[in-house]
GROMACS .gro file of C-alpha atoms in nm:
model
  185
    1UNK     CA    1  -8.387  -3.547   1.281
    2UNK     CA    2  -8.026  -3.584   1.171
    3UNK     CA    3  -7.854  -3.809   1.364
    4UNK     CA    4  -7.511  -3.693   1.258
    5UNK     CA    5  -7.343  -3.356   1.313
    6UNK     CA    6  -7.043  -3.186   1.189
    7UNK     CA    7  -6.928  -2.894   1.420
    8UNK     CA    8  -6.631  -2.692   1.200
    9UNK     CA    9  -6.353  -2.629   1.481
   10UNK     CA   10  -5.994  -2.670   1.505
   11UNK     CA   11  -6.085  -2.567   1.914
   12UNK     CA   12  -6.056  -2.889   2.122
   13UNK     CA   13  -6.232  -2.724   2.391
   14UNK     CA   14  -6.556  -2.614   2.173
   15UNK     CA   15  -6.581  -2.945   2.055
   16UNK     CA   16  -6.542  -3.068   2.425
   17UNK     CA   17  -6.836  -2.837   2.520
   18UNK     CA   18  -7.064  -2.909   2.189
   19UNK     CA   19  -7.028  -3.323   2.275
   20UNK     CA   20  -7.130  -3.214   2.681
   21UNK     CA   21  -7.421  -3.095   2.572
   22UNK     CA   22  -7.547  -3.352   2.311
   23UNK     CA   23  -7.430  -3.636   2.497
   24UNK     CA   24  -7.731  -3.885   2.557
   25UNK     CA   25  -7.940  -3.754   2.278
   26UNK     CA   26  -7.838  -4.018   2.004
   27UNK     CA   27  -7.609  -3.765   1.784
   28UNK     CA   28  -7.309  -3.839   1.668
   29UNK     CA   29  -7.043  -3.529   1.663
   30UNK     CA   30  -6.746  -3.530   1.507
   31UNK     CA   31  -6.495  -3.244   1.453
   32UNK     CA   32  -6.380  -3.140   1.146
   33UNK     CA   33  -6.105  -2.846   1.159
   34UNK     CA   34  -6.118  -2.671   0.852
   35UNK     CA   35  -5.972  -2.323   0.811
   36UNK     CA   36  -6.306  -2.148   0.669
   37UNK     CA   37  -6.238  -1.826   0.502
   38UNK     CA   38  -6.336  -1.525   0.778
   39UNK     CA   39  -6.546  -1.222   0.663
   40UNK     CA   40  -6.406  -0.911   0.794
   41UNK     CA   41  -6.755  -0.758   0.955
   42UNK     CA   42  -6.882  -0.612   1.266
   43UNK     CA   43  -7.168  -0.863   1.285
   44UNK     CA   44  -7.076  -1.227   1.480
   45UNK     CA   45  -7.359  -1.346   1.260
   46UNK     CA   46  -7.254  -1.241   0.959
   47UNK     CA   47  -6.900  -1.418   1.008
   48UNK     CA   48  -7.056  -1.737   1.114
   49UNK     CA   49  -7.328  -1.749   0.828
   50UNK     CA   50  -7.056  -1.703   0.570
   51UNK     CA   51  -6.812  -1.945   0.720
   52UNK     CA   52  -7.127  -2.246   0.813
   53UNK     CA   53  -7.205  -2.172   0.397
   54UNK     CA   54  -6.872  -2.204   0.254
   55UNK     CA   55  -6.797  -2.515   0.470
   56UNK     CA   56  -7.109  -2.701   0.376
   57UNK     CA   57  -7.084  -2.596   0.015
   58UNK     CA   58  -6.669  -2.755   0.055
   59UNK     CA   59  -6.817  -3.095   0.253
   60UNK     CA   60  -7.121  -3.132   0.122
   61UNK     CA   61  -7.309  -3.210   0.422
   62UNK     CA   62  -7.468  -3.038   0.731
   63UNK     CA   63  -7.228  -2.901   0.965
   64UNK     CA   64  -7.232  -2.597   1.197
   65UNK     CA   65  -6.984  -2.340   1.286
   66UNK     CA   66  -6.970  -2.083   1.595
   67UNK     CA   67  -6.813  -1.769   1.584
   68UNK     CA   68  -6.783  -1.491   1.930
   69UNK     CA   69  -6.737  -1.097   1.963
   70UNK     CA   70  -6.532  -1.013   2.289
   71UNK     CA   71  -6.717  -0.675   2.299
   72UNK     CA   72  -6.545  -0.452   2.550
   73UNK     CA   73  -6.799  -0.160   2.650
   74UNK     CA   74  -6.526   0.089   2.771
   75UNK     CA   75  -6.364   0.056   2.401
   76UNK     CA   76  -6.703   0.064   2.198
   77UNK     CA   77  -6.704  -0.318   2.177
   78UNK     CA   78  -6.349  -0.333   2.060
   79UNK     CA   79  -6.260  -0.583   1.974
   80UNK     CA   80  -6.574  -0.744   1.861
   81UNK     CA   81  -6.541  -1.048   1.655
   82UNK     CA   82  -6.222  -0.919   1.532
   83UNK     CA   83  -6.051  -1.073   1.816
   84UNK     CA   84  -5.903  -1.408   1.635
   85UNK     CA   85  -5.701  -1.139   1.434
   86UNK     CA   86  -5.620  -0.928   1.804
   87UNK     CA   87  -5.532  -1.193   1.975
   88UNK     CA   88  -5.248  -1.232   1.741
   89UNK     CA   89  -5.157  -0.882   1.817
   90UNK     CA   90  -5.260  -0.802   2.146
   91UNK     CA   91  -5.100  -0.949   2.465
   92UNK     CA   92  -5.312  -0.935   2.773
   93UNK     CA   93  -5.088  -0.645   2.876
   94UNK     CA   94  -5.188  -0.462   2.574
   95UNK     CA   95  -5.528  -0.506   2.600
   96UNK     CA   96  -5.526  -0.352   2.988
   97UNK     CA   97  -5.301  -0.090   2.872
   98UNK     CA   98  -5.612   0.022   2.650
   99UNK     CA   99  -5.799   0.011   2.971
  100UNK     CA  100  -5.595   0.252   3.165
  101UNK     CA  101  -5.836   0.520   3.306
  102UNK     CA  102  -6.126   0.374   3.219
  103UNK     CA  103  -6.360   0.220   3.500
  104UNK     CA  104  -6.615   0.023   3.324
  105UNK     CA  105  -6.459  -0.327   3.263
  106UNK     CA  106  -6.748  -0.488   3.153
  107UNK     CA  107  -6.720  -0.764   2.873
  108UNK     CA  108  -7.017  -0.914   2.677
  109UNK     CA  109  -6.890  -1.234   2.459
  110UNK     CA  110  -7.180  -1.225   2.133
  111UNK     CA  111  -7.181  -1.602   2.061
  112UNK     CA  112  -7.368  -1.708   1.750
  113UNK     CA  113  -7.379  -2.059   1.627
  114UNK     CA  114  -7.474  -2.076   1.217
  115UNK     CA  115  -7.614  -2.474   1.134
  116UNK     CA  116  -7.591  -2.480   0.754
  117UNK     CA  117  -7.738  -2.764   0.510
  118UNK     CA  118  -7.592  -2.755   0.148
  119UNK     CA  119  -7.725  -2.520  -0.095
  120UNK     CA  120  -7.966  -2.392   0.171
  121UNK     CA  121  -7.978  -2.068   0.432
  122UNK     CA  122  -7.833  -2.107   0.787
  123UNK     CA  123  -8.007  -2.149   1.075
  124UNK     CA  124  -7.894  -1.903   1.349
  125UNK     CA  125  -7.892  -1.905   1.710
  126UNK     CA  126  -7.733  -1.631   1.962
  127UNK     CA  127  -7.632  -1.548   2.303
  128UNK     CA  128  -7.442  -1.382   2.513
  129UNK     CA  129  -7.192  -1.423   2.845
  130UNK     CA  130  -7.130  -1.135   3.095
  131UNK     CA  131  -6.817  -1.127   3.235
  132UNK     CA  132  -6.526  -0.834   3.355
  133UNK     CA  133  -6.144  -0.775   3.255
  134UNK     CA  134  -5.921  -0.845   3.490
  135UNK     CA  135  -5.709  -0.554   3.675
  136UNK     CA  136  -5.359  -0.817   3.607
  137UNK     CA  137  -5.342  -1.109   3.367
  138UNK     CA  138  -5.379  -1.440   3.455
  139UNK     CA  139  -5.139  -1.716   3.409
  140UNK     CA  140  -5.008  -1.727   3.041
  141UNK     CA  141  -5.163  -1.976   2.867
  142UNK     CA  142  -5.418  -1.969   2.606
  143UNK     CA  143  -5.477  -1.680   2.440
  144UNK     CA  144  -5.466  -1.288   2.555
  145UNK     CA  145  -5.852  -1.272   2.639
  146UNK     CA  146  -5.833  -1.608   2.814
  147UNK     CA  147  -5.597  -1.398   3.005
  148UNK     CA  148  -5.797  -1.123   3.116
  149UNK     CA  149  -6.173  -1.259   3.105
  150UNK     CA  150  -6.323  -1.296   3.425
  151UNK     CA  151  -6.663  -1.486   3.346
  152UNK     CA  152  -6.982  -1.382   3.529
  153UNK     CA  153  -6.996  -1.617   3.840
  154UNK     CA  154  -6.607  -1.662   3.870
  155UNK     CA  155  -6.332  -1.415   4.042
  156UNK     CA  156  -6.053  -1.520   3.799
  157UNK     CA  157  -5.964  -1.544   3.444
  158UNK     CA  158  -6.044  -1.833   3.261
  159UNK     CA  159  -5.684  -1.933   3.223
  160UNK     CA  160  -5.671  -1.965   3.594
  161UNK     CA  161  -5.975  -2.189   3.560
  162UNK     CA  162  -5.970  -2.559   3.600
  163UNK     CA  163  -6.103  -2.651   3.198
  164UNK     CA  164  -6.372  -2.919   3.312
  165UNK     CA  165  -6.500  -2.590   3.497
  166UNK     CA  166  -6.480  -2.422   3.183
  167UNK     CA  167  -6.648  -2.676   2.963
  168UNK     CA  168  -6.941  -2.672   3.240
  169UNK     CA  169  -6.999  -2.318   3.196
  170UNK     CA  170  -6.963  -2.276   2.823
  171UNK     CA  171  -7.200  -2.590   2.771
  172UNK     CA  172  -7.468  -2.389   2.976
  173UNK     CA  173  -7.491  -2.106   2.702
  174UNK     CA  174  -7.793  -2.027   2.472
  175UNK     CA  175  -7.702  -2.092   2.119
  176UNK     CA  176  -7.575  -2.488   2.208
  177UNK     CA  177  -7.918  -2.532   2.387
  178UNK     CA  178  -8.115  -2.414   2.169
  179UNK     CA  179  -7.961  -2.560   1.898
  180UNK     CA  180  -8.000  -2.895   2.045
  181UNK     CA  181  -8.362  -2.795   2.088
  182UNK     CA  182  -8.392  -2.752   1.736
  183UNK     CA  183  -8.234  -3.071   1.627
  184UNK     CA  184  -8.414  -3.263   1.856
  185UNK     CA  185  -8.710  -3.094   1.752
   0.00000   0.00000   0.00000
């Protein structure tokens, strides 16, 4: 078991989440934010696997990476896991606009978590959150779909959310706990 781990994220919250849940297990995580290079492709794995490579390759040590598609069903799954780049683009407003005369607001965030050694193949994990746009944005902080993202369980956006809330839920998602599974192993 590796007693040391290296999560690749310049997101304070992530990192808050990632230490929740290995917290009393004897690993040591430390954050590392380093801009990996982003494949442009439709698969959340595919993104993560090339980033987890490149950054192990750069480091030379074992570190893991998570990457998420805010998959919108009304738009196809717009905007996927293009939504670093849309978020850039899109204000929450723009992103309802899209919405107008649709009724299906359901949201599925793909979350994938690629844990890469150097010189060897990642090790994936996946999962998924449920969640609904909201009909008006939320307050304006964080970014657009922190905005409109009403998480399965809750009744407002996450930026209306208290973050310890948010760390609680995020920590209780498949790919960290399984990953811990695996490095516990």
């Amino acid at each position: 078991m590796d007693n040391k781990l290296v999560y690749i994220t310049g997101n304070h919250t992530k990192f808050e989440v990632a230490y929740q849940v290995f917290k009393e297990t004897g690993i040591l995580l430390s954050q590392k934010n380093l801009d990996t290079p982003e494949i442009q492709s439709k698969s959340v794995e595919e993104v993560a696997m090339y980033s987890a490579i490149w950054a192990s390759k750069k480091l030379n040590e074992a570190v893991f990476v998570t990457d998420a598609g805010f998959c919108i069903e009304a738009l196809n799954g717009f905007p996927g896991p293009f939504i670093k780049y849309t978020n850039e683009w899109l204000s929450a407003e723009d992103y309802l606009n899209l919405m107008k005369g649709k009724t299906n607001r359901n949201v599925i965030i793909k979350d994938c978590l690629a844990y890469c050694k150097p010189n060897e193949k990642p090790i994936v994990f996946t999962g998924s959150f449920k969640g609904t746009l909201a009909i008006k944005p939320g307050k304006n902080i964080g970014t657009s779909i922190e905005q409109i993202f009403i998480p399965e369980g809750f009744n407002q956006p996450i930026s209306e959310i208290p973050e310890e809330e948010m760390i609680d839920y995020w920590s209780n998602g498949d790919i960290l706990t399984e990953f811990k599974k695996y490095i516990l192993g």
